[in-house]
PDB file of C-alpha atoms in Angstrom:
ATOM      1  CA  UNK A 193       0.000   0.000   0.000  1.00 81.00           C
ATOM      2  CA  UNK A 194       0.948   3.742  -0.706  1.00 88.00           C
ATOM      3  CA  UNK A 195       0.827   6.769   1.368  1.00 95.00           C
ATOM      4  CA  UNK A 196       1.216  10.431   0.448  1.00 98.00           C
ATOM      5  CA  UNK A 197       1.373  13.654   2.274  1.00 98.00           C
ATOM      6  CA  UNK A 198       1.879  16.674   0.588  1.00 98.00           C
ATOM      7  CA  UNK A 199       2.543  19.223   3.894  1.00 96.00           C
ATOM      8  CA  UNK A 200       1.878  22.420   1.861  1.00 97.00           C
ATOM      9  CA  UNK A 201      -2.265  23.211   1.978  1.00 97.00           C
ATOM     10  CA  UNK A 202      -1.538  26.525  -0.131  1.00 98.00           C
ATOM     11  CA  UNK A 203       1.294  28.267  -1.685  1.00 98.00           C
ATOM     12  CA  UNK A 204       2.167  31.568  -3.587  1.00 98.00           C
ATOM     13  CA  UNK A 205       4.865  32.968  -6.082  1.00 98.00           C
ATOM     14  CA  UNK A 206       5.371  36.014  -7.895  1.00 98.00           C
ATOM     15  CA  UNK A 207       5.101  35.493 -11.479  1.00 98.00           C
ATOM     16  CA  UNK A 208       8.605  34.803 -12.872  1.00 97.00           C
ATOM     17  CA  UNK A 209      10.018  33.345  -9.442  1.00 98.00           C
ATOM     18  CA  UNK A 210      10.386  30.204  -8.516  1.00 98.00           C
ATOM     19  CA  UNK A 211       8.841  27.928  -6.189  1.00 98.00           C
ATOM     20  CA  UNK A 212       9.073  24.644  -4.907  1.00 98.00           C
ATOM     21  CA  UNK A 213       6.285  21.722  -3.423  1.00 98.00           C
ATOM     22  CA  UNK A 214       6.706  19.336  -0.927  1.00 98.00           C
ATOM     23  CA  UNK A 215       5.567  15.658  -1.103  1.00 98.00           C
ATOM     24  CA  UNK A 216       6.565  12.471   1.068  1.00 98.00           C
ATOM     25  CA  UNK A 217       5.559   9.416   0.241  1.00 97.00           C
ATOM     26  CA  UNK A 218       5.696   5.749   1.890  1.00 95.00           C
ATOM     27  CA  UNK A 219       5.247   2.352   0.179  1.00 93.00           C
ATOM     28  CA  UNK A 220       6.411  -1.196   0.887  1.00 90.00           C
ATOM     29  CA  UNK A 221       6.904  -1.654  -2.747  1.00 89.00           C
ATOM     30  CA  UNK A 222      10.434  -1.795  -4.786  1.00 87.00           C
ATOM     31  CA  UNK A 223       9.511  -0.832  -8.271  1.00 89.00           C
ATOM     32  CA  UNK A 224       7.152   2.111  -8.065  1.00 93.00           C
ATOM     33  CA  UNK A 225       6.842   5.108  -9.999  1.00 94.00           C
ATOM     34  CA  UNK A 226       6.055   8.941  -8.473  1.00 96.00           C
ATOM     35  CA  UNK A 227       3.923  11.882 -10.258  1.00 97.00           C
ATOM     36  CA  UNK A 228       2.582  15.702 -10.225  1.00 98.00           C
ATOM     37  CA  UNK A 229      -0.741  16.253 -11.571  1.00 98.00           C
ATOM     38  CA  UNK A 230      -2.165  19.758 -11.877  1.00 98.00           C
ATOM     39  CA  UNK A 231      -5.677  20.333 -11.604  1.00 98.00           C
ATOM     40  CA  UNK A 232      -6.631  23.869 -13.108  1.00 97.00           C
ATOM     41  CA  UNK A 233     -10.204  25.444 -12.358  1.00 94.00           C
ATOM     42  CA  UNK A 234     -11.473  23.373 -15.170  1.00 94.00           C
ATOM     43  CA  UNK A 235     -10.449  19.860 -13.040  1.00 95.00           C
ATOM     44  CA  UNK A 236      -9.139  18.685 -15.576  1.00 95.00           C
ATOM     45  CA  UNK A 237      -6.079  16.517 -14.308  1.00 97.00           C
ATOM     46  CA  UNK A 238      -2.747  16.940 -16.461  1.00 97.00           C
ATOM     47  CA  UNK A 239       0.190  14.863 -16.133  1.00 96.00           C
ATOM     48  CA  UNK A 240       2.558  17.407 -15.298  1.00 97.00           C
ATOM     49  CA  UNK A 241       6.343  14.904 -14.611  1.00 96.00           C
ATOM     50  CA  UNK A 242       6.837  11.403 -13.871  1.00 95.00           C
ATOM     51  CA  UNK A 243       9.668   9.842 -12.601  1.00 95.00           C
ATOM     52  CA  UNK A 244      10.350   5.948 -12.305  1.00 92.00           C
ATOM     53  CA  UNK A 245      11.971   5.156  -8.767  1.00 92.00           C
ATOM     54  CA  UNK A 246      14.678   3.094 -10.056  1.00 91.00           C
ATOM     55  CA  UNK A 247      16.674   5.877 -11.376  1.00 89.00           C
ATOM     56  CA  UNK A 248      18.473   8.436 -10.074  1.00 87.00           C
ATOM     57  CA  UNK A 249      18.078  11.013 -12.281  1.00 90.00           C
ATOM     58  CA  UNK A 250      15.888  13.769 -11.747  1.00 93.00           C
ATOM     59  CA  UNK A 251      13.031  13.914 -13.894  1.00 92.00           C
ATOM     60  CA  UNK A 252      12.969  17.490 -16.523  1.00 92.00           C
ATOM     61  CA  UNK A 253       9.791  18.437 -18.405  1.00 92.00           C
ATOM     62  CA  UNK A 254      11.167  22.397 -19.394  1.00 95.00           C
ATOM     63  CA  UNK A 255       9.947  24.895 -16.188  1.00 97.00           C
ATOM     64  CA  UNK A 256       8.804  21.905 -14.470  1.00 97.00           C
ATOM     65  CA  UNK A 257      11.664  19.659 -12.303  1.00 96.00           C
ATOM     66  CA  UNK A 258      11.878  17.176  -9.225  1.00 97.00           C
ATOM     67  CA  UNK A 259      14.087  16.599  -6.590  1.00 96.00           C
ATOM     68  CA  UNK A 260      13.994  12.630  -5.942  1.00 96.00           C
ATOM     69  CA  UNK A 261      15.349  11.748  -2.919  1.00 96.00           C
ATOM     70  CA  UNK A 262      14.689   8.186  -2.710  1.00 95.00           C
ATOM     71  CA  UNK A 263      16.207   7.304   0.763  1.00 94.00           C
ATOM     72  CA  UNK A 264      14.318   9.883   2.267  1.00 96.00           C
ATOM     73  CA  UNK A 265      11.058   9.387   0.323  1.00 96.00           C
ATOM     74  CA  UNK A 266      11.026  12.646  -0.843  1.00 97.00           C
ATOM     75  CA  UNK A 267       9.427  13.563  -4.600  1.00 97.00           C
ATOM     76  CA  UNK A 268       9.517  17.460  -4.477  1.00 98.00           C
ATOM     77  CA  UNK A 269       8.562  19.260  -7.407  1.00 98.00           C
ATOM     78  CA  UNK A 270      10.077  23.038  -8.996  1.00 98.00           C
ATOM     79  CA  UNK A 271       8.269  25.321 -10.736  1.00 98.00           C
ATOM     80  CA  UNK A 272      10.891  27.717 -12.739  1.00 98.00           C
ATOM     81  CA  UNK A 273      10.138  30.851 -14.056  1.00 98.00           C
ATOM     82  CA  UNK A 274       6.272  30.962 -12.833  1.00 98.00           C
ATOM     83  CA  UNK A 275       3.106  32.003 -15.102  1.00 97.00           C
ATOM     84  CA  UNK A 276      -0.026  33.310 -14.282  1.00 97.00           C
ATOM     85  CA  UNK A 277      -1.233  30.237 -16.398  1.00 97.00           C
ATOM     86  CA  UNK A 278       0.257  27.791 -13.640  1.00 98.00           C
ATOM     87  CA  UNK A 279      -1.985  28.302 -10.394  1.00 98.00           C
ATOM     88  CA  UNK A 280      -4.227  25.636  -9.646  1.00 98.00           C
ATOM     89  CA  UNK A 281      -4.244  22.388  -7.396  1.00 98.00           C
ATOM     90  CA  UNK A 282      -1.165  20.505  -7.690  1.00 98.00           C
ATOM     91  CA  UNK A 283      -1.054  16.343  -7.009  1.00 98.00           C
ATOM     92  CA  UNK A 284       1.710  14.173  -6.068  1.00 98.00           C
ATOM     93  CA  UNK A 285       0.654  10.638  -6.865  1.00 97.00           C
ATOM     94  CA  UNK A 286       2.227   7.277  -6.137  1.00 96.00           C
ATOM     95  CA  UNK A 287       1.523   4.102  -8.304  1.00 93.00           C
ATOM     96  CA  UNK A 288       3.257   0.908  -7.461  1.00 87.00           C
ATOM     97  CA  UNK A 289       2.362  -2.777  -8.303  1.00 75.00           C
ATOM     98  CA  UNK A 290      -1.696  -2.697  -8.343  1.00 72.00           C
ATOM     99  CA  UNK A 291      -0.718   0.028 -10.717  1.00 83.00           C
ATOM    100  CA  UNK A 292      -3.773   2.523  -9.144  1.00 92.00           C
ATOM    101  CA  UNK A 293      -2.473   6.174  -8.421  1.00 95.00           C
ATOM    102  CA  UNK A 294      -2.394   6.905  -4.627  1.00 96.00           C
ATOM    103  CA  UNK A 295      -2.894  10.832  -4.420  1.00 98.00           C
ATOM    104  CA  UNK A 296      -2.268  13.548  -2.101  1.00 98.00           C
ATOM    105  CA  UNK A 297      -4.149  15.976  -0.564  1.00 98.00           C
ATOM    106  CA  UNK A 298      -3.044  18.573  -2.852  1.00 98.00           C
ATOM    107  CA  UNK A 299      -1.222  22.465  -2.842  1.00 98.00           C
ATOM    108  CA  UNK A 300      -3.358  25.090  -4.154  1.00 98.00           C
ATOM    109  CA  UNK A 301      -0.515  27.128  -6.210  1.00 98.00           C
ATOM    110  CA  UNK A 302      -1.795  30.931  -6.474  1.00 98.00           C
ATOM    111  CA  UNK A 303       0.557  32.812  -8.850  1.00 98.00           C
ATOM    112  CA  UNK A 304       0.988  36.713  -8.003  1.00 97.00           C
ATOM    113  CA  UNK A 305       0.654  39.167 -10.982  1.00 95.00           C
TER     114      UNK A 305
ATOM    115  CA  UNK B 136      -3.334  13.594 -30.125  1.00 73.00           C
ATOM    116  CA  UNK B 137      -6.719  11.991 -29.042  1.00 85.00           C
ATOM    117  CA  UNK B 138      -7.391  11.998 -25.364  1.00 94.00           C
ATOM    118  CA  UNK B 139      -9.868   9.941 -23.301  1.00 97.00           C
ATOM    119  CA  UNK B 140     -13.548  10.866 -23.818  1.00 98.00           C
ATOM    120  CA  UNK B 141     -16.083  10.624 -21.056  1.00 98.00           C
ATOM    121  CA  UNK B 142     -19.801  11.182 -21.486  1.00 98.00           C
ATOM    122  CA  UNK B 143     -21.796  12.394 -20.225  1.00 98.00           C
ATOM    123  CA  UNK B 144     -20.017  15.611 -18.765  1.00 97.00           C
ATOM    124  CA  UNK B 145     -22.468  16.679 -16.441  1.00 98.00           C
ATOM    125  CA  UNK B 146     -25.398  14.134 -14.811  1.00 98.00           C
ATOM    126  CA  UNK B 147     -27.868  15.452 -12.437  1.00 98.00           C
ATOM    127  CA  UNK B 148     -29.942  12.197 -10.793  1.00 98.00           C
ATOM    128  CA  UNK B 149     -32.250  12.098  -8.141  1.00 98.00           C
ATOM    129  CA  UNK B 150     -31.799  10.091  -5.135  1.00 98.00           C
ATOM    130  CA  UNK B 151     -32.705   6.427  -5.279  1.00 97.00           C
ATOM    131  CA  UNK B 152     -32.162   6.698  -9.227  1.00 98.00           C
ATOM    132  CA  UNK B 153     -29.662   4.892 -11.270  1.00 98.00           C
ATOM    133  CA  UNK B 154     -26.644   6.485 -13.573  1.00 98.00           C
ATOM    134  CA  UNK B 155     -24.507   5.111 -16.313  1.00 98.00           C
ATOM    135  CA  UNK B 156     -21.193   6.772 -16.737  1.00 98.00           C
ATOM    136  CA  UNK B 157     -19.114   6.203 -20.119  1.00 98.00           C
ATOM    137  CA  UNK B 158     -15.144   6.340 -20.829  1.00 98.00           C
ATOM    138  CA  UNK B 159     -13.695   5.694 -24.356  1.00 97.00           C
ATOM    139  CA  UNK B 160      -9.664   5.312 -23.283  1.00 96.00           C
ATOM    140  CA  UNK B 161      -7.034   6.702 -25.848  1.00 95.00           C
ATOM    141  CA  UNK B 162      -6.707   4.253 -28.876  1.00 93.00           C
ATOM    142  CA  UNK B 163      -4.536   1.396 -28.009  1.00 89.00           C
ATOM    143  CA  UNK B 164      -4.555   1.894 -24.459  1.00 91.00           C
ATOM    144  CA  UNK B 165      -5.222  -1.789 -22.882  1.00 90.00           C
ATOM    145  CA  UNK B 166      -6.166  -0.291 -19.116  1.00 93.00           C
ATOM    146  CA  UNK B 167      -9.260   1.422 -18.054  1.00 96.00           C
ATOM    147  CA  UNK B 168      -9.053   3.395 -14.450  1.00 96.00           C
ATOM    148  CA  UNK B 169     -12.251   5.004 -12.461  1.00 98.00           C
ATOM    149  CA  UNK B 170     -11.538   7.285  -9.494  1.00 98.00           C
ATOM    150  CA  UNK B 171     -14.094   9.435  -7.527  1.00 98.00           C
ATOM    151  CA  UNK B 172     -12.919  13.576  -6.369  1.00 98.00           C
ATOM    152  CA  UNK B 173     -15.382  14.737  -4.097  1.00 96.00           C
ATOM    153  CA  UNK B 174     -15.520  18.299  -3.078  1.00 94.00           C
ATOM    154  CA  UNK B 175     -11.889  19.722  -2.071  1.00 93.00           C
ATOM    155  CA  UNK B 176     -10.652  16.129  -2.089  1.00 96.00           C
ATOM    156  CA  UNK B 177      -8.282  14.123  -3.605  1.00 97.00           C
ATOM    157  CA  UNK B 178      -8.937  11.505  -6.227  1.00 97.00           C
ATOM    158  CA  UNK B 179      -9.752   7.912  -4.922  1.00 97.00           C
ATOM    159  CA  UNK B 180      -9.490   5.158  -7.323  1.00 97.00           C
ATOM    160  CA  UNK B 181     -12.471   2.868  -7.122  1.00 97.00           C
ATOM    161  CA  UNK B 182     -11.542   0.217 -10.104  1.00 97.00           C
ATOM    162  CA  UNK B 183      -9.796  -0.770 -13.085  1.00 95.00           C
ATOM    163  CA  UNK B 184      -9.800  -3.118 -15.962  1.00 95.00           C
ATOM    164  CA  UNK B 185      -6.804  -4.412 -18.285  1.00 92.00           C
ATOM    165  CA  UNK B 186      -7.803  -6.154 -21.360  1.00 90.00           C
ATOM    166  CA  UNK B 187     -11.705  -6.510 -20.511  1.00 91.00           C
ATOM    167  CA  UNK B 188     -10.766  -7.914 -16.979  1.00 94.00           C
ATOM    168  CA  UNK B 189     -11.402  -5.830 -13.388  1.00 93.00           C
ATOM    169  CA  UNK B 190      -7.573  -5.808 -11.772  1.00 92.00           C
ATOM    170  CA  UNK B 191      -7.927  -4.223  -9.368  1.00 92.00           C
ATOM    171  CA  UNK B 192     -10.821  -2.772  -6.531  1.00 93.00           C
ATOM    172  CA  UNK B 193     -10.800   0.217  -4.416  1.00 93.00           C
ATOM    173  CA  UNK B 194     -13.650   1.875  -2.376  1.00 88.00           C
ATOM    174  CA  UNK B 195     -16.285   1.501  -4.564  1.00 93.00           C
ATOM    175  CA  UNK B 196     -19.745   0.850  -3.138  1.00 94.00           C
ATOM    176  CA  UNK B 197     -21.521  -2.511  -3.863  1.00 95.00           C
ATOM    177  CA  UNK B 198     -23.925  -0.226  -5.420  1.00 97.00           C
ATOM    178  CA  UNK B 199     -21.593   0.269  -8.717  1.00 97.00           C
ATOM    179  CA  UNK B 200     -20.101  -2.081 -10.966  1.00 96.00           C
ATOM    180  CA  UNK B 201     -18.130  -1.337 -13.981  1.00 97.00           C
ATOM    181  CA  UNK B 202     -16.860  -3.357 -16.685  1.00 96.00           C
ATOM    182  CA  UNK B 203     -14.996  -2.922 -20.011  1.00 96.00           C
ATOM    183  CA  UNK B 204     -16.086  -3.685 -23.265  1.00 95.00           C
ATOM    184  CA  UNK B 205     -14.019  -5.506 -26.009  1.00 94.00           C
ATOM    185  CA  UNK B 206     -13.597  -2.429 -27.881  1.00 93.00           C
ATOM    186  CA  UNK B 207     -12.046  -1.455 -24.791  1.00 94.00           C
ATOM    187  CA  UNK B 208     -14.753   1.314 -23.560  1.00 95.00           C
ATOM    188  CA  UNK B 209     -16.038   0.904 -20.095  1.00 97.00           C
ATOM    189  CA  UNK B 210     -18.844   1.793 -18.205  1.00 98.00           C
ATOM    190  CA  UNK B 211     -19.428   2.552 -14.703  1.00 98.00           C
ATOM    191  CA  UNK B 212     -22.734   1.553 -13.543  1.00 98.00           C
ATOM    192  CA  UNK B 213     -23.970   3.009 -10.160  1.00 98.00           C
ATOM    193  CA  UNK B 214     -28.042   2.415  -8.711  1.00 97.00           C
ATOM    194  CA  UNK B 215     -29.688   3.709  -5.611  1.00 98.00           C
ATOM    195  CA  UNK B 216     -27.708   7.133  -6.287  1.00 98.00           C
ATOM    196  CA  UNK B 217     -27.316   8.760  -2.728  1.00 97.00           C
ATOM    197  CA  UNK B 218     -26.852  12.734  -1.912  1.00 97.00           C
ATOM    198  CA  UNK B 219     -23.114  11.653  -0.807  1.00 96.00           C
ATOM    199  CA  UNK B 220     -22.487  10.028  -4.703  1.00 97.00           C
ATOM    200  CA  UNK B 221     -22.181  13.605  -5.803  1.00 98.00           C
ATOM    201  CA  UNK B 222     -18.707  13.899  -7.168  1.00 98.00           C
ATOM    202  CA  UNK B 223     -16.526  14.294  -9.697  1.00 98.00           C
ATOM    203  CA  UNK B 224     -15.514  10.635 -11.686  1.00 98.00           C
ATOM    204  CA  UNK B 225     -12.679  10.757 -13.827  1.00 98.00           C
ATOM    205  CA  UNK B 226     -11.940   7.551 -15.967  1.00 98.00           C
ATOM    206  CA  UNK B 227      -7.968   7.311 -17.193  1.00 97.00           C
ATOM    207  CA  UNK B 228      -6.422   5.404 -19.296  1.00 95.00           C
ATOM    208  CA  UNK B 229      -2.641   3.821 -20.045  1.00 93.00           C
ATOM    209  CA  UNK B 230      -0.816   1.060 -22.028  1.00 89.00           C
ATOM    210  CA  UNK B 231       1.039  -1.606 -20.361  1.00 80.00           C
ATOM    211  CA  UNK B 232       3.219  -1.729 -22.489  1.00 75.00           C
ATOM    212  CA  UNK B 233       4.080   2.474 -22.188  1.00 68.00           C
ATOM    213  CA  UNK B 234       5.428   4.476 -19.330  1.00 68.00           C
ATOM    214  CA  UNK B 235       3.202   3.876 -16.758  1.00 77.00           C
ATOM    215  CA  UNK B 236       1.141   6.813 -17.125  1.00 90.00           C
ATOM    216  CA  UNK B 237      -2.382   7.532 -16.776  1.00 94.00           C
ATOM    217  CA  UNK B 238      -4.072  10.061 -18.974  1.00 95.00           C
ATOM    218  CA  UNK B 239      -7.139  11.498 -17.306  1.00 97.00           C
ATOM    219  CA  UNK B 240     -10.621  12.162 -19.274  1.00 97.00           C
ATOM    220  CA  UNK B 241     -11.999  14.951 -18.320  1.00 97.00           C
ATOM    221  CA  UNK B 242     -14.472  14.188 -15.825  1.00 98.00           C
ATOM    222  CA  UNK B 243     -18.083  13.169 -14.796  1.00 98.00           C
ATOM    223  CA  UNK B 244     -20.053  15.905 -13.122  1.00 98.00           C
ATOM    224  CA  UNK B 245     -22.529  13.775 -11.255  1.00 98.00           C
ATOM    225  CA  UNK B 246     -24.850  15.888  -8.709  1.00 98.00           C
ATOM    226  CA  UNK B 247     -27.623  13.659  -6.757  1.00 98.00           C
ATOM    227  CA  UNK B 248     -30.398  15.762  -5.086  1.00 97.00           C
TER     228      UNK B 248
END
């Protein structure tokens, strides 16, 4: 089974800056992989990164980056660069052998003009 | 690129009555998920099917079922709708044979009064 706490209810940025969101996660499972979804006003849910637990690099998708910490079950995620066009509810999800995506609770990202 | 397609977008059902939610995955794409948002909550995943066969079960009430089609649609079936059914149901989809990631349609309005 798969746990995840995202500690950060709510968060802000100015637009252009850079900002970072927590997520832990627990599992008893060796292959697993870790995700960011956003959720926009519209709810629709958009893969935002993924990043497969077996390696060590961390995962690049152009503004968007992670910091994988593996050992400490850490799966942070880096906004560079901010636009008005990112707030919304973020999602760190966990998926490991049963496949199903265990989610956070979710950071509301608001993005100051 | 084609994306899942769920229909219809927005269901409003009175209590006691029964809904049919549809999800056409993105062609090729073997596994169907269903998960459930309520207000200001996370997803939770409440079943999938690979290749026409439910793998795996979440917290979904006896009062749905679901099942996938051969041509790979799937339908979640859910009678004696109660005030508390009122959510947000998002069917994904993803190939087994791909990266692991789940592609979110986008959504199922579903308000019971």
């Amino acid at each position: 089974a798969q746990t995840v706490t995202q500690s950060q209810p709510e968060m802000s940025v100015q637009e252009a800056e850079t900002v970072t969101l927590s997520c832990t996660y627990d599992t008893s499972e060796s292959d697993y992989y870790l995700f960011w979804y956003k959720q926009p006003p519209s709810r629709q849910m958009i893969l935002v990164i993924r990043q497969e637990a077996y390696k060590q690099q961390n995962a690049t998708e152009n503004r968007f980056s992670v910091n994988f910490q593996k050992a400490a079950k850490s799966f942070s995620l880096k906004i560079s660069d901010s636009q008005l066009g990112d707030a919304a509810m973020y999602f760190c999800a966990c998926q490991g052998g049963s496949e199903k995506l265990v989610f956070g609770k979710g950071t509301k990202l608001t993005v100051n003009p | 690129a084609a994306g899942v397609i769920q229909s219809p977008r927005h269901l409003i059902k009175e209590k006691r009555e029964t809904a049919t939610l549809k999800c056409y995955p993105i062609p090729r794409h073997d596994t169907v998920y269903w998960y459930q948002q309520g207000p200001g909550q996370d997803p939770q995943f409440l079943i999938s099917f690979y290749e026409k066969m439910q793998s795996d079960k979440g917290s979904i009430p006896d009062r749905f079922s679901a099942q996938q089609f051969s041509d790979y649609h799937s339908e979640l079936n859910m009678s004696s709708l109660e005030l508390g059914d009122s959510a947000l149901y998002f069917c994904a989809s993803s190939s087994r044979q791909g990266l692991h990631e789940q592609y979110f349609g986008p959504g199922t309005r579903l308000t019971v009064t």
